[in-house]
């Protein structure tokens, strides 16, 4: 049993389509949920722009019960919520529902793109050959984002209490990206803080189709579907939309 399955389960929830209304079922897609218990998700901007109905998605498998479930119910104060695991070398069946037509009809042609990653690329260890250097070219002693056994990305976000859903959007700062405190471990994170900095500082591709939209950003945060450059987690809108 390997950690690869964990990363796939986490990151496949960011599978999306430009026309939206795509719901992941296997592995389970979050649709921006974390540990809420209500019908509608709490925050549609938590990790990514799903452009989906707020009732879609799977919440974390947190315990709901009486004091007889004390150990299970209090688990979130000490560790990550339970995840699904997959055996290395086995076939992973991917299932989803797309609300709009997509098939053999020439008027319903589409492309379904699956994106996934794991911690080795999202938050690599120094020992894996990915050293980070300071502005003066000297190696930094330590990891840029991960903190001890706590992986920075991909991470779901750990509730601090049984009443906490941990659905706040991660702030756009380096301190929140590092899961070294109880408060920062509450934030979920897919793309790294560094990748979003690159997104903000890179000129957008003005050759991409923008229809009749007035894109008000000169960087990669501005797209046809996100003309004002609104932020959802640390996702780069140009990468998502095109």
Coordinates of C-alpha atoms in Angstrom, one line a residue:
X1 CA 0.0 0.0 0.0
X2 CA 1.6 3.2 -1.1
X3 CA 1.0 7.0 -0.6
X4 CA 0.4 7.4 -4.4
X5 CA -3.2 6.5 -3.9
X6 CA -3.6 9.2 -1.3
X7 CA -2.3 11.9 -3.7
X8 CA -4.6 10.7 -6.5
X9 CA -7.6 10.8 -4.3
X10 CA -6.8 14.3 -3.2
X11 CA -5.9 15.8 -6.5
X12 CA -8.4 14.2 -8.8
X13 CA -10.9 16.4 -7.1
X14 CA -9.5 19.3 -9.2
X15 CA -10.5 17.6 -12.5
X16 CA -12.5 20.2 -14.3
X17 CA -13.8 21.2 -17.7
X18 CA -14.2 24.7 -19.2
X19 CA -18.0 24.2 -19.3
X20 CA -18.1 22.9 -15.8
X21 CA -20.7 20.6 -14.3
X22 CA -18.3 17.7 -14.0
X23 CA -18.6 15.6 -10.8
X24 CA -16.0 13.1 -9.7
X25 CA -17.2 9.8 -8.1
X26 CA -14.2 7.5 -8.2
X27 CA -11.9 8.6 -6.7
X28 CA -14.3 10.9 -4.8
X29 CA -14.2 14.6 -5.9
X30 CA -14.5 17.3 -3.3
X31 CA -16.1 20.1 -5.3
X32 CA -14.3 22.4 -2.9
X33 CA -15.8 20.6 0.2
X34 CA -13.7 19.6 3.2
X35 CA -15.4 18.5 6.4
X36 CA -18.8 20.3 6.4
X37 CA -21.9 18.3 7.2
X38 CA -24.5 20.4 5.4
X39 CA -26.1 19.9 2.0
X40 CA -24.4 22.8 0.3
X41 CA -20.6 23.3 0.4
X42 CA -19.4 26.2 2.6
X43 CA -16.9 27.8 0.2
X44 CA -16.8 27.5 -3.6
X45 CA -13.4 29.3 -3.6
X46 CA -11.6 27.1 -1.2
X47 CA -9.2 25.2 -3.6
X48 CA -10.3 25.7 -7.2
X49 CA -13.0 27.0 -9.5
X50 CA -15.2 24.0 -10.0
X51 CA -18.0 26.0 -11.6
X52 CA -20.3 23.3 -10.2
X53 CA -23.5 23.2 -8.2
X54 CA -22.9 23.7 -4.5
X55 CA -24.7 20.5 -3.6
X56 CA -22.1 18.3 -5.5
X57 CA -18.9 16.8 -4.1
X58 CA -17.9 14.4 -1.3
X59 CA -17.0 15.7 2.2
X60 CA -14.3 14.1 4.3
X61 CA -15.4 10.9 6.2
X62 CA -15.5 12.5 9.6
X63 CA -17.3 10.8 12.4
X64 CA -20.8 11.9 13.4
X65 CA -22.2 10.4 16.6
X66 CA -22.4 10.3 20.3
X67 CA -19.8 10.3 23.1
X68 CA -19.4 6.6 22.5
X69 CA -17.4 7.5 19.4
X70 CA -15.1 9.8 21.4
X71 CA -11.8 8.5 19.9
X72 CA -13.0 8.6 16.4
X73 CA -14.8 11.9 16.7
X74 CA -11.8 13.7 18.2
X75 CA -9.3 12.4 15.6
X76 CA -9.1 15.7 13.7
X77 CA -7.2 17.4 16.5
X78 CA -4.3 15.0 16.1
X79 CA -4.1 13.8 12.5
X80 CA -5.4 14.1 8.9
X81 CA -8.9 12.8 8.2
X82 CA -9.1 9.3 6.8
X83 CA -8.4 8.8 3.1
X84 CA -8.9 6.2 0.5
X85 CA -5.9 4.0 -0.4
X86 CA -5.0 2.1 -3.5
X87 CA -2.5 -0.7 -4.0
X88 CA 0.4 0.0 -6.3
X89 CA 0.2 -1.8 -9.6
X90 CA -3.6 -2.2 -9.6
X91 CA -6.0 -0.6 -12.0
X92 CA -7.6 2.6 -10.8
X93 CA -11.2 3.0 -12.2
X94 CA -12.0 6.6 -12.8
X95 CA -15.7 7.6 -12.8
X96 CA -17.4 10.9 -13.2
X97 CA -20.7 12.5 -14.3
X98 CA -20.7 15.4 -16.8
X99 CA -24.0 17.2 -17.0
X100 CA -23.6 18.5 -20.5
X101 CA -23.5 16.5 -23.7
X102 CA -20.1 14.9 -24.6
X103 CA -19.9 12.1 -27.1
X104 CA -20.0 11.0 -30.7
X105 CA -22.3 13.7 -31.9
X106 CA -20.4 16.4 -33.9
X107 CA -22.4 19.1 -32.0
X108 CA -21.3 17.7 -28.6
X109 CA -17.6 17.2 -29.2
X110 CA -15.4 17.7 -26.1
X111 CA -12.1 16.8 -24.4
X112 CA -11.9 15.4 -20.9
X113 CA -8.5 16.1 -19.3
X114 CA -7.4 14.4 -16.1
X115 CA -4.8 16.2 -14.1
X116 CA -3.1 14.7 -11.1
X117 CA 0.1 15.0 -9.0
X118 CA 1.7 13.7 -5.8
X119 CA 3.8 15.1 -3.0
X120 CA 7.1 14.2 -4.8
X121 CA 6.3 16.9 -7.4
X122 CA 4.0 19.2 -5.4
X123 CA 6.2 19.4 -2.3
X124 CA 9.5 17.6 -2.9
X125 CA 12.0 16.7 -0.2
X126 CA 15.5 18.1 -0.4
X127 CA 16.8 14.5 -0.4
X128 CA 14.9 13.9 -3.7
X129 CA 17.2 16.2 -5.5
X130 CA 15.1 19.4 -5.5
X131 CA 17.1 21.8 -3.4
X132 CA 15.7 25.3 -2.9
X133 CA 18.2 28.2 -3.0
X134 CA 18.1 31.7 -1.5
X135 CA 18.5 34.9 -3.6
X136 CA 22.2 34.7 -3.0
X137 CA 22.5 31.3 -4.5
X138 CA 23.1 29.5 -1.2
X139 CA 21.2 26.3 -0.3
X140 CA 18.5 26.8 2.3
X141 CA 18.8 24.3 5.1
X142 CA 15.3 22.8 5.3
X143 CA 12.3 22.4 3.1
X144 CA 10.5 25.3 1.5
X145 CA 7.0 24.3 2.5
X146 CA 6.6 21.0 4.3
X147 CA 7.1 21.0 8.0
X148 CA 8.4 17.8 9.5
X149 CA 5.9 15.0 8.7
X150 CA 3.3 17.6 7.6
X151 CA 3.1 17.8 3.8
X152 CA 2.3 21.2 2.4
X153 CA 0.8 20.1 -0.9
X154 CA -1.4 18.3 -1.6
X155 CA -3.2 18.7 1.7
X156 CA -6.9 18.8 2.6
X157 CA -6.9 20.9 5.7
X158 CA -7.2 19.5 9.2
X159 CA -10.1 20.7 11.3
X160 CA -9.1 21.9 14.8
X161 CA -12.3 20.7 16.5
X162 CA -15.2 18.4 15.7
X163 CA -17.3 21.5 15.0
X164 CA -14.8 22.9 12.6
X165 CA -15.2 22.2 8.9
X166 CA -11.9 23.8 7.9
X167 CA -13.2 25.3 4.7
X168 CA -11.5 28.8 4.7
X169 CA -9.5 29.7 1.6
X170 CA -5.8 29.7 2.2
X171 CA -4.4 33.3 2.4
X172 CA -2.0 34.4 -0.3
X173 CA 1.2 34.4 1.8
X174 CA 4.1 32.2 2.5
X175 CA 3.3 31.8 6.2
X176 CA 0.0 30.1 5.5
X177 CA 1.5 27.7 3.0
X178 CA 3.7 26.1 5.6
X179 CA 1.7 23.6 7.8
X180 CA 3.7 24.2 11.0
X181 CA 0.9 25.4 13.2
X182 CA -2.6 24.2 14.0
X183 CA -4.1 27.3 12.3
X184 CA -2.1 26.9 9.0
X185 CA -2.8 23.1 8.9
X186 CA -6.5 24.0 8.6
X187 CA -6.0 25.3 5.0
X188 CA -6.2 23.0 2.1
X189 CA -3.6 23.5 -0.7
X190 CA -3.2 22.0 -4.1
X191 CA -0.9 24.3 -6.2
X192 CA 2.0 25.6 -4.2
X193 CA 2.4 29.1 -3.1
X194 CA 5.4 29.5 -5.4
X195 CA 3.4 28.4 -8.4
X196 CA 0.8 31.1 -7.7
X197 CA 3.4 33.7 -7.4
X198 CA 4.6 32.8 -10.9
X199 CA 1.0 33.0 -12.1
X200 CA 0.7 36.5 -10.8
X201 CA 4.0 37.7 -12.2
X202 CA 3.7 36.1 -15.7
X203 CA 2.0 38.0 -18.6
X204 CA -1.2 36.3 -19.8
X205 CA -1.4 34.8 -23.3
X206 CA -3.3 37.4 -25.2
X207 CA -3.7 35.1 -28.1
X208 CA -6.1 32.9 -26.2
X209 CA -9.8 33.3 -27.0
X210 CA -11.6 35.8 -24.8
X211 CA -14.9 36.2 -26.7
X212 CA -16.5 39.5 -25.8
X213 CA -15.1 39.6 -22.3
X214 CA -13.0 42.6 -21.2
X215 CA -10.1 40.9 -19.3
X216 CA -9.0 43.3 -16.7
X217 CA -5.7 41.6 -15.8
X218 CA -2.4 41.6 -17.7
X219 CA -1.2 38.5 -15.8
X220 CA -2.2 34.9 -16.0
X221 CA -5.0 35.4 -13.4
X222 CA -7.1 37.0 -16.1
X223 CA -9.1 34.8 -18.5
X224 CA -12.3 34.8 -20.5
X225 CA -14.0 33.0 -17.6
X226 CA -12.2 34.9 -14.9
X227 CA -11.8 38.5 -16.3
X228 CA -11.4 40.1 -12.9
X229 CA -8.7 37.7 -11.8
X230 CA -10.6 36.4 -8.8
X231 CA -8.6 33.9 -6.6
X232 CA -9.7 30.4 -5.8
X233 CA -7.1 28.8 -3.5
X234 CA -3.8 29.0 -5.2
X235 CA -5.1 27.9 -8.6
X236 CA -3.8 29.7 -11.7
X237 CA -6.9 30.6 -13.8
X238 CA -5.1 30.5 -17.2
X239 CA -3.9 27.0 -16.6
X240 CA -7.4 25.9 -15.5
X241 CA -9.4 27.6 -18.3
X242 CA -7.2 26.7 -21.2

